[in-house]
PDB file of C-alpha atoms in Angstrom:
ATOM      1  CA  UNK A  22      63.516  78.310  57.209  1.00  0.00           C
ATOM      2  CA  UNK A  23      60.947  79.310  54.562  1.00  0.00           C
ATOM      3  CA  UNK A  24      62.123  80.737  51.245  1.00  0.00           C
ATOM      4  CA  UNK A  25      59.864  82.171  48.563  1.00  0.00           C
ATOM      5  CA  UNK A  26      61.330  82.399  45.089  1.00  0.00           C
ATOM      6  CA  UNK A  27      61.283  85.977  43.860  1.00  0.00           C
ATOM      7  CA  UNK A  28      62.849  85.260  40.479  1.00  0.00           C
ATOM      8  CA  UNK A  29      60.678  82.850  38.472  1.00  0.00           C
ATOM      9  CA  UNK A  30      63.725  81.536  36.604  1.00  0.00           C
ATOM     10  CA  UNK A  31      65.730  80.928  39.764  1.00  0.00           C
ATOM     11  CA  UNK A  32      66.317  77.338  40.873  1.00  0.00           C
ATOM     12  CA  UNK A  33      67.407  76.055  44.252  1.00  0.00           C
ATOM     13  CA  UNK A  34      70.609  74.608  42.814  1.00  0.00           C
ATOM     14  CA  UNK A  35      71.594  78.166  41.906  1.00  0.00           C
ATOM     15  CA  UNK A  36      71.087  79.453  45.429  1.00  0.00           C
ATOM     16  CA  UNK A  37      72.554  76.562  47.427  1.00  0.00           C
ATOM     17  CA  UNK A  38      75.280  78.830  48.756  1.00  0.00           C
ATOM     18  CA  UNK A  39      72.678  81.303  50.005  1.00  0.00           C
ATOM     19  CA  UNK A  40      70.680  78.522  51.650  1.00  0.00           C
ATOM     20  CA  UNK A  41      73.777  77.185  53.387  1.00  0.00           C
ATOM     21  CA  UNK A  42      74.735  80.720  54.467  1.00  0.00           C
ATOM     22  CA  UNK A  43      71.331  81.470  55.999  1.00  0.00           C
ATOM     23  CA  UNK A  44      71.201  77.999  57.542  1.00  0.00           C
ATOM     24  CA  UNK A  45      74.446  78.652  59.383  1.00  0.00           C
ATOM     25  CA  UNK A  46      73.456  82.202  60.282  1.00  0.00           C
ATOM     26  CA  UNK A  47      70.100  81.179  61.799  1.00  0.00           C
ATOM     27  CA  UNK A  48      71.238  77.712  62.989  1.00  0.00           C
ATOM     28  CA  UNK A  49      68.436  76.101  60.969  1.00  0.00           C
ATOM     29  CA  UNK A  50      68.582  72.506  59.718  1.00  0.00           C
ATOM     30  CA  UNK A  51      65.397  72.438  57.581  1.00  0.00           C
ATOM     31  CA  UNK A  52      64.254  74.567  54.672  1.00  0.00           C
ATOM     32  CA  UNK A  53      61.259  74.874  52.362  1.00  0.00           C
ATOM     33  CA  UNK A  54      61.509  76.675  49.021  1.00  0.00           C
ATOM     34  CA  UNK A  55      58.379  77.735  47.122  1.00  0.00           C
ATOM     35  CA  UNK A  56      58.366  78.851  43.485  1.00  0.00           C
ATOM     36  CA  UNK A  57      56.114  79.015  40.434  1.00  0.00           C
ATOM     37  CA  UNK A  58      56.910  79.170  36.723  1.00  0.00           C
ATOM     38  CA  UNK A  59      55.638  77.736  33.438  1.00  0.00           C
ATOM     39  CA  UNK A  60      58.049  74.813  33.445  1.00  0.00           C
ATOM     40  CA  UNK A  61      57.389  73.794  37.071  1.00  0.00           C
ATOM     41  CA  UNK A  62      54.177  75.386  38.352  1.00  0.00           C
ATOM     42  CA  UNK A  63      53.255  75.356  42.036  1.00  0.00           C
ATOM     43  CA  UNK A  64      56.628  74.007  43.056  1.00  0.00           C
ATOM     44  CA  UNK A  65      57.836  73.125  46.554  1.00  0.00           C
ATOM     45  CA  UNK A  66      61.343  72.028  47.466  1.00  0.00           C
ATOM     46  CA  UNK A  67      61.797  70.525  50.895  1.00  0.00           C
ATOM     47  CA  UNK A  68      65.245  69.836  52.280  1.00  0.00           C
ATOM     48  CA  UNK A  69      67.472  69.470  55.306  1.00  0.00           C
ATOM     49  CA  UNK A  70      71.038  70.266  56.225  1.00  0.00           C
ATOM     50  CA  UNK A  71      73.894  68.372  57.820  1.00  0.00           C
ATOM     51  CA  UNK A  72      76.885  70.285  59.130  1.00  0.00           C
ATOM     52  CA  UNK A  73      75.407  73.358  57.349  1.00  0.00           C
ATOM     53  CA  UNK A  74      75.483  71.632  53.958  1.00  0.00           C
ATOM     54  CA  UNK A  75      72.502  70.353  51.989  1.00  0.00           C
ATOM     55  CA  UNK A  76      71.901  66.688  52.846  1.00  0.00           C
ATOM     56  CA  UNK A  77      68.600  65.794  51.136  1.00  0.00           C
ATOM     57  CA  UNK A  78      66.473  67.887  48.815  1.00  0.00           C
ATOM     58  CA  UNK A  79      63.212  66.761  47.175  1.00  0.00           C
ATOM     59  CA  UNK A  80      61.103  68.705  44.693  1.00  0.00           C
ATOM     60  CA  UNK A  81      57.315  68.331  44.917  1.00  0.00           C
ATOM     61  CA  UNK A  82      54.618  69.616  42.604  1.00  0.00           C
ATOM     62  CA  UNK A  83      51.319  70.768  44.120  1.00  0.00           C
ATOM     63  CA  UNK A  84      48.483  69.505  41.903  1.00  0.00           C
ATOM     64  CA  UNK A  85      45.648  70.348  44.301  1.00  0.00           C
ATOM     65  CA  UNK A  86      45.465  72.501  47.407  1.00  0.00           C
ATOM     66  CA  UNK A  87      42.648  73.129  49.885  1.00  0.00           C
ATOM     67  CA  UNK A  88      43.334  75.721  52.576  1.00  0.00           C
ATOM     68  CA  UNK A  89      42.275  75.824  56.210  1.00  0.00           C
ATOM     69  CA  UNK A  90      39.647  78.484  55.500  1.00  0.00           C
ATOM     70  CA  UNK A  91      37.952  76.426  52.787  1.00  0.00           C
ATOM     71  CA  UNK A  92      37.157  73.570  55.192  1.00  0.00           C
ATOM     72  CA  UNK A  93      34.575  74.893  57.643  1.00  0.00           C
ATOM     73  CA  UNK A  94      35.352  72.668  60.618  1.00  0.00           C
ATOM     74  CA  UNK A  95      36.854  73.288  64.051  1.00  0.00           C
ATOM     75  CA  UNK A  96      40.650  73.559  64.176  1.00  0.00           C
ATOM     76  CA  UNK A  97      43.374  72.429  66.539  1.00  0.00           C
ATOM     77  CA  UNK A  98      45.254  75.047  68.585  1.00  0.00           C
ATOM     78  CA  UNK A  99      48.444  76.387  67.063  1.00  0.00           C
ATOM     79  CA  UNK A 100      51.514  74.405  68.090  1.00  0.00           C
ATOM     80  CA  UNK A 101      49.658  71.133  68.672  1.00  0.00           C
ATOM     81  CA  UNK A 102      52.002  68.158  68.298  1.00  0.00           C
ATOM     82  CA  UNK A 103      50.706  65.995  65.411  1.00  0.00           C
ATOM     83  CA  UNK A 104      50.444  62.240  65.086  1.00  0.00           C
ATOM     84  CA  UNK A 105      52.009  61.161  61.771  1.00  0.00           C
ATOM     85  CA  UNK A 106      50.542  58.307  59.737  1.00  0.00           C
ATOM     86  CA  UNK A 107      52.106  56.970  56.518  1.00  0.00           C
ATOM     87  CA  UNK A 108      50.156  54.650  54.221  1.00  0.00           C
ATOM     88  CA  UNK A 109      51.448  52.997  51.054  1.00  0.00           C
ATOM     89  CA  UNK A 110      54.137  50.445  50.237  1.00  0.00           C
ATOM     90  CA  UNK A 111      56.252  53.063  48.449  1.00  0.00           C
ATOM     91  CA  UNK A 112      57.277  54.586  51.777  1.00  0.00           C
ATOM     92  CA  UNK A 113      58.961  51.260  52.620  1.00  0.00           C
ATOM     93  CA  UNK A 114      60.238  49.847  49.313  1.00  0.00           C
ATOM     94  CA  UNK A 115      61.389  52.945  47.393  1.00  0.00           C
ATOM     95  CA  UNK A 116      64.494  54.808  48.571  1.00  0.00           C
ATOM     96  CA  UNK A 117      63.278  58.241  47.420  1.00  0.00           C
ATOM     97  CA  UNK A 118      59.969  57.786  49.199  1.00  0.00           C
ATOM     98  CA  UNK A 119      61.774  56.527  52.310  1.00  0.00           C
ATOM     99  CA  UNK A 120      63.847  59.721  52.400  1.00  0.00           C
ATOM    100  CA  UNK A 121      60.710  61.803  51.809  1.00  0.00           C
ATOM    101  CA  UNK A 122      59.023  60.047  54.728  1.00  0.00           C
ATOM    102  CA  UNK A 123      62.043  60.807  56.909  1.00  0.00           C
ATOM    103  CA  UNK A 124      61.920  64.450  55.789  1.00  0.00           C
ATOM    104  CA  UNK A 125      58.232  64.740  56.646  1.00  0.00           C
ATOM    105  CA  UNK A 126      58.926  63.283  60.093  1.00  0.00           C
ATOM    106  CA  UNK A 127      61.662  65.862  60.715  1.00  0.00           C
ATOM    107  CA  UNK A 128      59.400  68.682  59.526  1.00  0.00           C
ATOM    108  CA  UNK A 129      56.195  67.849  61.360  1.00  0.00           C
ATOM    109  CA  UNK A 130      57.140  65.811  64.438  1.00  0.00           C
ATOM    110  CA  UNK A 131      57.151  68.845  66.728  1.00  0.00           C
ATOM    111  CA  UNK A 132      59.046  69.204  70.002  1.00  0.00           C
ATOM    112  CA  UNK A 133      60.143  66.165  71.982  1.00  0.00           C
ATOM    113  CA  UNK A 134      58.061  65.767  75.143  1.00  0.00           C
ATOM    114  CA  UNK A 135      58.401  63.208  77.983  1.00  0.00           C
ATOM    115  CA  UNK A 136      54.659  62.504  78.158  1.00  0.00           C
ATOM    116  CA  UNK A 137      51.344  63.591  76.686  1.00  0.00           C
ATOM    117  CA  UNK A 138      47.763  63.423  77.911  1.00  0.00           C
ATOM    118  CA  UNK A 139      45.022  61.641  75.972  1.00  0.00           C
ATOM    119  CA  UNK A 140      43.171  64.882  75.197  1.00  0.00           C
ATOM    120  CA  UNK A 141      46.394  66.245  73.673  1.00  0.00           C
ATOM    121  CA  UNK A 142      46.255  63.624  70.899  1.00  0.00           C
ATOM    122  CA  UNK A 143      43.947  65.670  68.708  1.00  0.00           C
ATOM    123  CA  UNK A 144      45.884  66.329  65.489  1.00  0.00           C
ATOM    124  CA  UNK A 145      46.616  63.775  62.739  1.00  0.00           C
ATOM    125  CA  UNK A 146      48.718  64.298  59.613  1.00  0.00           C
ATOM    126  CA  UNK A 147      48.076  61.475  57.144  1.00  0.00           C
ATOM    127  CA  UNK A 148      50.333  60.821  54.130  1.00  0.00           C
ATOM    128  CA  UNK A 149      49.263  58.329  51.462  1.00  0.00           C
ATOM    129  CA  UNK A 150      51.511  57.268  48.559  1.00  0.00           C
ATOM    130  CA  UNK A 151      49.589  55.639  45.703  1.00  0.00           C
ATOM    131  CA  UNK A 152      49.758  55.738  41.884  1.00  0.00           C
ATOM    132  CA  UNK A 153      52.781  58.053  41.870  1.00  0.00           C
ATOM    133  CA  UNK A 154      51.146  60.712  44.050  1.00  0.00           C
ATOM    134  CA  UNK A 155      51.381  61.736  47.696  1.00  0.00           C
ATOM    135  CA  UNK A 156      48.155  62.765  49.391  1.00  0.00           C
ATOM    136  CA  UNK A 157      48.566  64.870  52.525  1.00  0.00           C
ATOM    137  CA  UNK A 158      45.504  65.263  54.745  1.00  0.00           C
ATOM    138  CA  UNK A 159      45.000  66.951  58.124  1.00  0.00           C
ATOM    139  CA  UNK A 160      42.451  65.683  60.625  1.00  0.00           C
ATOM    140  CA  UNK A 161      41.211  66.662  64.049  1.00  0.00           C
ATOM    141  CA  UNK A 162      40.642  63.774  66.458  1.00  0.00           C
ATOM    142  CA  UNK A 163      37.200  63.746  68.058  1.00  0.00           C
ATOM    143  CA  UNK A 164      36.703  61.684  71.214  1.00  0.00           C
ATOM    144  CA  UNK A 165      33.108  60.458  71.383  1.00  0.00           C
ATOM    145  CA  UNK A 166      31.262  58.647  74.158  1.00  0.00           C
ATOM    146  CA  UNK A 167      31.364  54.873  73.723  1.00  0.00           C
ATOM    147  CA  UNK A 168      29.733  53.531  76.882  1.00  0.00           C
ATOM    148  CA  UNK A 169      33.075  52.450  78.366  1.00  0.00           C
ATOM    149  CA  UNK A 170      36.320  54.027  79.593  1.00  0.00           C
ATOM    150  CA  UNK A 171      37.913  53.996  76.124  1.00  0.00           C
ATOM    151  CA  UNK A 172      36.317  56.700  73.941  1.00  0.00           C
ATOM    152  CA  UNK A 173      35.209  56.159  70.373  1.00  0.00           C
ATOM    153  CA  UNK A 174      37.511  57.972  67.937  1.00  0.00           C
ATOM    154  CA  UNK A 175      36.414  59.871  64.842  1.00  0.00           C
ATOM    155  CA  UNK A 176      38.546  61.873  62.402  1.00  0.00           C
ATOM    156  CA  UNK A 177      37.252  65.167  61.026  1.00  0.00           C
ATOM    157  CA  UNK A 178      39.133  66.812  58.158  1.00  0.00           C
ATOM    158  CA  UNK A 179      40.182  70.346  58.997  1.00  0.00           C
ATOM    159  CA  UNK A 180      42.757  71.199  56.308  1.00  0.00           C
ATOM    160  CA  UNK A 181      45.009  72.010  54.721  1.00  0.00           C
ATOM    161  CA  UNK A 182      45.085  69.167  52.203  1.00  0.00           C
ATOM    162  CA  UNK A 183      47.526  68.746  49.325  1.00  0.00           C
ATOM    163  CA  UNK A 184      47.881  66.404  46.365  1.00  0.00           C
ATOM    164  CA  UNK A 185      51.609  66.199  45.611  1.00  0.00           C
ATOM    165  CA  UNK A 186      53.717  64.582  42.919  1.00  0.00           C
ATOM    166  CA  UNK A 187      57.444  63.933  43.271  1.00  0.00           C
ATOM    167  CA  UNK A 188      59.667  65.661  40.731  1.00  0.00           C
ATOM    168  CA  UNK A 189      63.457  65.976  41.035  1.00  0.00           C
ATOM    169  CA  UNK A 190      65.483  64.670  43.963  1.00  0.00           C
ATOM    170  CA  UNK A 191      68.934  65.355  45.376  1.00  0.00           C
ATOM    171  CA  UNK A 192      69.773  62.717  47.985  1.00  0.00           C
ATOM    172  CA  UNK A 193      72.890  62.204  50.048  1.00  0.00           C
ATOM    173  CA  UNK A 194      74.969  59.084  49.521  1.00  0.00           C
ATOM    174  CA  UNK A 195      74.384  56.133  51.841  1.00  0.00           C
ATOM    175  CA  UNK A 196      77.669  56.765  53.672  1.00  0.00           C
ATOM    176  CA  UNK A 197      76.900  60.451  54.246  1.00  0.00           C
ATOM    177  CA  UNK A 198      73.351  59.626  55.298  1.00  0.00           C
ATOM    178  CA  UNK A 199      74.594  57.099  57.877  1.00  0.00           C
ATOM    179  CA  UNK A 200      77.098  59.670  59.133  1.00  0.00           C
ATOM    180  CA  UNK A 201      74.303  62.204  59.643  1.00  0.00           C
ATOM    181  CA  UNK A 202      72.397  59.710  61.805  1.00  0.00           C
ATOM    182  CA  UNK A 203      75.216  59.303  64.315  1.00  0.00           C
ATOM    183  CA  UNK A 204      74.662  60.804  67.756  1.00  0.00           C
ATOM    184  CA  UNK A 205      77.254  62.011  70.268  1.00  0.00           C
ATOM    185  CA  UNK A 206      77.945  59.503  73.020  1.00  0.00           C
ATOM    186  CA  UNK A 207      76.502  61.870  75.600  1.00  0.00           C
ATOM    187  CA  UNK A 208      73.140  62.050  73.790  1.00  0.00           C
ATOM    188  CA  UNK A 209      72.930  58.461  72.642  1.00  0.00           C
ATOM    189  CA  UNK A 210      70.790  56.420  75.060  1.00  0.00           C
ATOM    190  CA  UNK A 211      72.299  53.256  76.477  1.00  0.00           C
ATOM    191  CA  UNK A 212      71.074  50.087  74.831  1.00  0.00           C
ATOM    192  CA  UNK A 213      68.899  47.888  76.999  1.00  0.00           C
ATOM    193  CA  UNK A 214      68.524  44.199  76.382  1.00  0.00           C
ATOM    194  CA  UNK A 215      65.370  43.166  74.485  1.00  0.00           C
ATOM    195  CA  UNK A 216      64.240  46.806  74.061  1.00  0.00           C
ATOM    196  CA  UNK A 217      64.071  48.597  70.694  1.00  0.00           C
ATOM    197  CA  UNK A 218      62.705  51.899  69.356  1.00  0.00           C
ATOM    198  CA  UNK A 219      61.201  52.936  66.022  1.00  0.00           C
ATOM    199  CA  UNK A 220      61.628  56.245  64.148  1.00  0.00           C
ATOM    200  CA  UNK A 221      58.779  57.813  66.141  1.00  0.00           C
ATOM    201  CA  UNK A 222      60.413  56.989  69.486  1.00  0.00           C
ATOM    202  CA  UNK A 223      57.940  54.239  70.379  1.00  0.00           C
ATOM    203  CA  UNK A 224      59.445  51.648  72.739  1.00  0.00           C
ATOM    204  CA  UNK A 225      59.075  47.941  71.985  1.00  0.00           C
ATOM    205  CA  UNK A 226      60.008  45.195  74.447  1.00  0.00           C
ATOM    206  CA  UNK A 227      60.660  41.498  73.879  1.00  0.00           C
ATOM    207  CA  UNK A 228      59.519  39.094  76.596  1.00  0.00           C
ATOM    208  CA  UNK A 229      60.949  35.564  76.892  1.00  0.00           C
ATOM    209  CA  UNK A 230      58.636  33.100  78.627  1.00  0.00           C
ATOM    210  CA  UNK A 231      58.883  29.417  79.449  1.00  0.00           C
ATOM    211  CA  UNK A 232      56.442  26.970  77.943  1.00  0.00           C
ATOM    212  CA  UNK A 233      53.226  27.074  79.925  1.00  0.00           C
ATOM    213  CA  UNK A 234      51.388  24.000  81.193  1.00  0.00           C
ATOM    214  CA  UNK A 235      47.805  24.844  80.313  1.00  0.00           C
ATOM    215  CA  UNK A 236      46.513  21.821  82.225  1.00  0.00           C
ATOM    216  CA  UNK A 237      47.345  23.661  85.447  1.00  0.00           C
ATOM    217  CA  UNK A 238      45.559  26.812  84.346  1.00  0.00           C
ATOM    218  CA  UNK A 239      43.131  27.994  87.016  1.00  0.00           C
ATOM    219  CA  UNK A 240      39.707  28.355  85.428  1.00  0.00           C
ATOM    220  CA  UNK A 241      36.534  29.754  86.810  1.00  0.00           C
ATOM    221  CA  UNK A 242      34.521  27.046  88.585  1.00  0.00           C
ATOM    222  CA  UNK A 243      31.182  26.713  86.836  1.00  0.00           C
ATOM    223  CA  UNK A 244      28.564  23.997  87.143  1.00  0.00           C
ATOM    224  CA  UNK A 245      28.721  23.338  83.427  1.00  0.00           C
ATOM    225  CA  UNK A 246      32.455  22.595  83.660  1.00  0.00           C
ATOM    226  CA  UNK A 247      32.188  20.060  86.497  1.00  0.00           C
ATOM    227  CA  UNK A 248      32.819  16.434  85.577  1.00  0.00           C
ATOM    228  CA  UNK A 249      29.876  14.084  85.621  1.00  0.00           C
ATOM    229  CA  UNK A 250      29.972  10.850  87.690  1.00  0.00           C
ATOM    230  CA  UNK A 251      30.346   8.773  84.514  1.00  0.00           C
ATOM    231  CA  UNK A 252      33.432  10.778  83.476  1.00  0.00           C
ATOM    232  CA  UNK A 253      34.975  10.426  86.926  1.00  0.00           C
ATOM    233  CA  UNK A 254      34.443   6.658  86.932  1.00  0.00           C
ATOM    234  CA  UNK A 255      36.037   6.402  83.490  1.00  0.00           C
ATOM    235  CA  UNK A 256      39.139   8.212  84.767  1.00  0.00           C
ATOM    236  CA  UNK A 257      39.250   5.913  87.841  1.00  0.00           C
ATOM    237  CA  UNK A 258      39.392   2.790  85.673  1.00  0.00           C
ATOM    238  CA  UNK A 259      35.714   2.110  85.245  1.00  0.00           C
ATOM    239  CA  UNK A 260      34.943   1.470  88.928  1.00  0.00           C
ATOM    240  CA  UNK A 261      31.386   2.365  89.866  1.00  0.00           C
ATOM    241  CA  UNK A 262      30.739   4.167  93.122  1.00  0.00           C
ATOM    242  CA  UNK A 263      29.380   1.964  95.946  1.00  0.00           C
ATOM    243  CA  UNK A 264      25.837   2.538  97.093  1.00  0.00           C
ATOM    244  CA  UNK A 265      25.272   2.812 100.805  1.00  0.00           C
TER     245      UNK A 265
END
Protein backbone atom coordinates (compact mmCIF):
# COMPACT_ATOMS: atom_id res chain seq x y z
CA UNK A 1 0.00 0.00 0.00
CA UNK A 2 1.58 3.29 -1.15
CA UNK A 3 0.46 6.56 0.42
CA UNK A 4 1.53 10.01 -0.73
CA UNK A 5 1.10 12.81 1.76
CA UNK A 6 -1.15 15.51 0.35
CA UNK A 7 -1.00 17.78 3.38
CA UNK A 8 2.59 18.88 4.07
CA UNK A 9 1.84 19.26 7.78
CA UNK A 10 0.26 15.83 8.09
CA UNK A 11 2.17 13.12 9.95
CA UNK A 12 1.64 9.38 9.87
CA UNK A 13 0.80 9.30 13.57
CA UNK A 14 -2.19 11.49 12.75
CA UNK A 15 -3.49 9.13 10.09
CA UNK A 16 -2.85 5.78 11.78
CA UNK A 17 -6.58 5.09 11.87
CA UNK A 18 -6.82 5.68 8.13
CA UNK A 19 -3.84 3.41 7.48
CA UNK A 20 -5.35 0.65 9.60
CA UNK A 21 -8.72 1.12 7.86
CA UNK A 22 -7.27 0.85 4.36
CA UNK A 23 -5.05 -2.04 5.44
CA UNK A 24 -8.08 -4.02 6.54
CA UNK A 25 -10.11 -2.98 3.51
CA UNK A 26 -7.43 -4.05 1.00
CA UNK A 27 -6.00 -6.90 3.14
CA UNK A 28 -2.54 -5.29 2.96
CA UNK A 29 0.16 -5.87 5.58
CA UNK A 30 2.80 -3.38 4.34
CA UNK A 31 2.67 0.34 3.71
CA UNK A 32 4.96 3.11 2.48
CA UNK A 33 4.21 6.77 3.20
CA UNK A 34 5.97 9.55 1.28
CA UNK A 35 5.94 13.21 2.32
CA UNK A 36 7.98 16.40 2.03
CA UNK A 37 8.10 19.51 4.20
CA UNK A 38 10.65 21.97 5.58
CA UNK A 39 11.09 20.14 8.86
CA UNK A 40 11.50 16.67 7.29
CA UNK A 41 12.29 16.96 3.58
CA UNK A 42 12.17 13.95 1.27
CA UNK A 43 10.63 11.75 3.92
CA UNK A 44 9.71 8.06 3.65
CA UNK A 45 7.93 6.04 6.31
CA UNK A 46 7.97 2.29 5.88
CA UNK A 47 5.84 0.06 8.06
CA UNK A 48 3.97 -3.20 8.45
CA UNK A 49 0.80 -4.38 10.12
CA UNK A 50 -0.12 -7.22 12.44
CA UNK A 51 -3.77 -8.11 12.92
CA UNK A 52 -4.57 -4.86 11.02
CA UNK A 53 -2.70 -2.73 13.55
CA UNK A 54 0.63 -0.98 13.04
CA UNK A 55 3.45 -3.26 14.21
CA UNK A 56 6.67 -1.49 13.14
CA UNK A 57 7.10 1.91 11.56
CA UNK A 58 10.45 3.51 10.62
CA UNK A 59 11.01 6.98 9.21
CA UNK A 60 13.79 7.41 6.63
CA UNK A 61 15.19 10.56 5.08
CA UNK A 62 16.29 10.47 1.44
CA UNK A 63 19.56 12.41 1.13
CA UNK A 64 20.39 11.31 -2.42
CA UNK A 65 18.34 9.63 -5.13
CA UNK A 66 19.29 8.36 -8.59
CA UNK A 67 16.44 7.07 -10.74
CA UNK A 68 16.33 4.19 -13.19
CA UNK A 69 16.38 6.56 -16.17
CA UNK A 70 19.54 8.33 -15.01
CA UNK A 71 21.60 5.12 -15.12
CA UNK A 72 21.90 4.14 -18.78
CA UNK A 73 22.33 0.39 -18.38
CA UNK A 74 20.17 -2.61 -19.22
CA UNK A 75 17.38 -3.39 -16.74
CA UNK A 76 15.85 -6.52 -15.28
CA UNK A 77 12.30 -7.50 -16.31
CA UNK A 78 9.51 -6.24 -14.09
CA UNK A 79 8.63 -8.68 -11.31
CA UNK A 80 12.07 -10.28 -11.11
CA UNK A 81 12.67 -11.80 -7.67
CA UNK A 82 15.67 -10.01 -6.10
CA UNK A 83 18.57 -11.38 -4.10
CA UNK A 84 18.96 -9.33 -0.90
CA UNK A 85 22.39 -8.55 0.54
CA UNK A 86 22.95 -6.70 3.83
CA UNK A 87 26.38 -5.36 4.76
CA UNK A 88 27.33 -3.64 8.01
CA UNK A 89 27.48 -4.65 11.66
CA UNK A 90 24.57 -2.36 12.55
CA UNK A 91 22.11 -4.76 10.93
CA UNK A 92 23.15 -7.36 13.54
CA UNK A 93 23.97 -5.40 16.72
CA UNK A 94 21.40 -2.57 16.72
CA UNK A 95 17.74 -3.40 17.37
CA UNK A 96 16.37 -0.59 15.17
CA UNK A 97 18.56 -1.64 12.27
CA UNK A 98 17.59 -5.29 12.81
CA UNK A 99 13.91 -4.35 12.50
CA UNK A 100 14.68 -2.23 9.43
CA UNK A 101 16.46 -5.20 7.86
CA UNK A 102 13.43 -7.38 8.59
CA UNK A 103 11.17 -4.73 7.04
CA UNK A 104 13.28 -4.57 3.88
CA UNK A 105 13.13 -8.36 3.59
CA UNK A 106 9.33 -8.30 3.84
CA UNK A 107 9.11 -5.52 1.26
CA UNK A 108 11.49 -6.81 -1.39
CA UNK A 109 11.65 -10.60 -1.02
CA UNK A 110 9.03 -11.21 -3.70
CA UNK A 111 6.81 -14.28 -4.04
CA UNK A 112 7.81 -17.60 -2.52
CA UNK A 113 8.84 -20.08 -5.22
CA UNK A 114 9.83 -23.77 -4.88
CA UNK A 115 12.83 -23.46 -7.22
CA UNK A 116 14.61 -21.00 -9.48
CA UNK A 117 16.89 -21.38 -12.48
CA UNK A 118 20.41 -19.94 -12.56
CA UNK A 119 19.53 -17.41 -15.28
CA UNK A 120 16.70 -16.14 -13.05
CA UNK A 121 19.22 -14.90 -10.46
CA UNK A 122 19.79 -11.59 -12.20
CA UNK A 123 18.68 -8.91 -9.72
CA UNK A 124 20.56 -7.85 -6.57
CA UNK A 125 19.42 -5.34 -3.95
CA UNK A 126 22.36 -4.35 -1.74
CA UNK A 127 21.92 -2.51 1.58
CA UNK A 128 24.95 -1.11 3.39
CA UNK A 129 24.78 0.45 6.87
CA UNK A 130 27.83 2.59 7.70
CA UNK A 131 28.43 5.90 9.50
CA UNK A 132 24.75 6.33 10.39
CA UNK A 133 23.53 5.99 6.80
CA UNK A 134 21.89 3.25 4.75
CA UNK A 135 23.00 2.93 1.14
CA UNK A 136 20.58 1.09 -1.13
CA UNK A 137 21.92 -0.01 -4.52
CA UNK A 138 20.36 -2.07 -7.33
CA UNK A 139 22.47 -4.28 -9.58
CA UNK A 140 21.90 -6.54 -12.55
CA UNK A 141 23.83 -9.81 -12.48
CA UNK A 142 25.85 -10.49 -15.62
CA UNK A 143 26.99 -14.05 -16.29
CA UNK A 144 30.25 -14.00 -18.25
CA UNK A 145 32.21 -16.84 -19.83
CA UNK A 146 34.90 -18.20 -17.51
CA UNK A 147 36.29 -21.20 -19.38
CA UNK A 148 34.49 -23.68 -17.11
CA UNK A 149 30.93 -24.71 -16.23
CA UNK A 150 30.59 -22.05 -13.51
CA UNK A 151 30.21 -18.60 -15.11
CA UNK A 152 32.08 -15.52 -13.97
CA UNK A 153 29.74 -13.07 -12.22
CA UNK A 154 29.79 -9.30 -12.61
CA UNK A 155 27.43 -6.73 -11.08
CA UNK A 156 26.26 -3.77 -13.16
CA UNK A 157 24.42 -0.93 -11.41
CA UNK A 158 21.04 -0.27 -12.97
CA UNK A 159 19.25 1.90 -10.39
CA UNK A 160 17.49 3.17 -8.52
CA UNK A 161 19.97 4.05 -5.78
CA UNK A 162 19.21 5.84 -2.51
CA UNK A 163 21.24 7.26 0.36
CA UNK A 164 19.02 7.04 3.44
CA UNK A 165 19.29 8.19 7.03
CA UNK A 166 17.15 6.81 9.86
CA UNK A 167 14.96 9.33 11.65
CA UNK A 168 12.11 8.41 14.01
CA UNK A 169 11.05 4.86 14.82
CA UNK A 170 7.94 3.23 16.24
CA UNK A 171 8.70 -0.41 17.07
CA UNK A 172 6.53 -3.08 18.61
CA UNK A 173 7.43 -4.48 22.01
CA UNK A 174 9.44 -7.70 22.14
CA UNK A 175 6.39 -9.69 23.29
CA UNK A 176 4.18 -8.35 20.48
CA UNK A 177 6.95 -8.89 17.95
CA UNK A 178 7.36 -12.54 19.02
CA UNK A 179 3.59 -12.98 18.82
CA UNK A 180 3.58 -11.68 15.24
CA UNK A 181 6.19 -14.29 14.26
CA UNK A 182 4.05 -17.24 15.33
CA UNK A 183 2.65 -19.42 12.56
CA UNK A 184 -0.47 -21.59 12.59
CA UNK A 185 0.26 -25.26 13.19
CA UNK A 186 -0.97 -26.11 9.71
CA UNK A 187 1.55 -23.76 8.06
CA UNK A 188 4.47 -24.35 10.38
CA UNK A 189 6.86 -26.92 8.88
CA UNK A 190 7.78 -29.90 11.01
CA UNK A 191 11.19 -29.66 12.62
CA UNK A 192 13.77 -32.08 11.28
CA UNK A 193 16.76 -33.14 13.30
CA UNK A 194 20.01 -31.31 12.50
CA UNK A 195 18.29 -29.05 9.92
CA UNK A 196 17.84 -25.29 10.36
CA UNK A 197 16.70 -22.34 8.22
CA UNK A 198 17.68 -18.67 8.11
CA UNK A 199 15.44 -15.63 7.47
CA UNK A 200 15.84 -16.05 3.70
CA UNK A 201 14.63 -19.66 3.78
CA UNK A 202 18.06 -21.17 3.12
CA UNK A 203 18.39 -24.70 4.51
CA UNK A 204 21.41 -25.66 6.60
CA UNK A 205 22.21 -29.23 7.63
CA UNK A 206 24.50 -30.55 10.35
CA UNK A 207 26.41 -33.76 9.61
CA UNK A 208 27.88 -35.92 12.40
CA UNK A 209 30.82 -38.06 11.32
CA UNK A 210 33.09 -40.49 13.11
CA UNK A 211 36.78 -39.79 13.40
CA UNK A 212 38.47 -40.78 10.17
CA UNK A 213 41.63 -42.89 9.96
CA UNK A 214 43.64 -40.99 7.38
CA UNK A 215 46.25 -43.75 7.23
CA UNK A 216 43.72 -45.88 5.35
CA UNK A 217 42.93 -43.12 2.89
CA UNK A 218 43.19 -44.39 -0.69
CA UNK A 219 45.57 -42.13 -2.57
CA UNK A 220 46.45 -42.03 -6.20
CA UNK A 221 49.35 -44.37 -6.96
CA UNK A 222 52.21 -42.31 -8.35
CA UNK A 223 55.84 -43.26 -8.86
CA UNK A 224 56.97 -40.37 -6.70
CA UNK A 225 54.92 -41.69 -3.77
CA UNK A 226 56.30 -45.25 -3.87
CA UNK A 227 58.63 -46.23 -1.04
CA UNK A 228 62.27 -46.72 -1.87
CA UNK A 229 64.06 -50.00 -0.99
CA UNK A 230 65.94 -48.27 1.85
CA UNK A 231 62.65 -47.11 3.41
CA UNK A 232 61.14 -50.58 3.12
CA UNK A 233 64.16 -52.18 4.79
CA UNK A 234 63.98 -49.65 7.62
CA UNK A 235 60.33 -50.59 8.25
CA UNK A 236 61.25 -54.32 8.17
CA UNK A 237 63.81 -53.89 10.95
CA UNK A 238 66.87 -53.05 8.92
CA UNK A 239 67.08 -56.37 7.05
CA UNK A 240 68.66 -56.03 3.62
CA UNK A 241 67.15 -57.90 0.71
CA UNK A 242 69.04 -61.06 -0.35
CA UNK A 243 70.79 -61.05 -3.68
CA UNK A 244 70.21 -64.02 -5.92
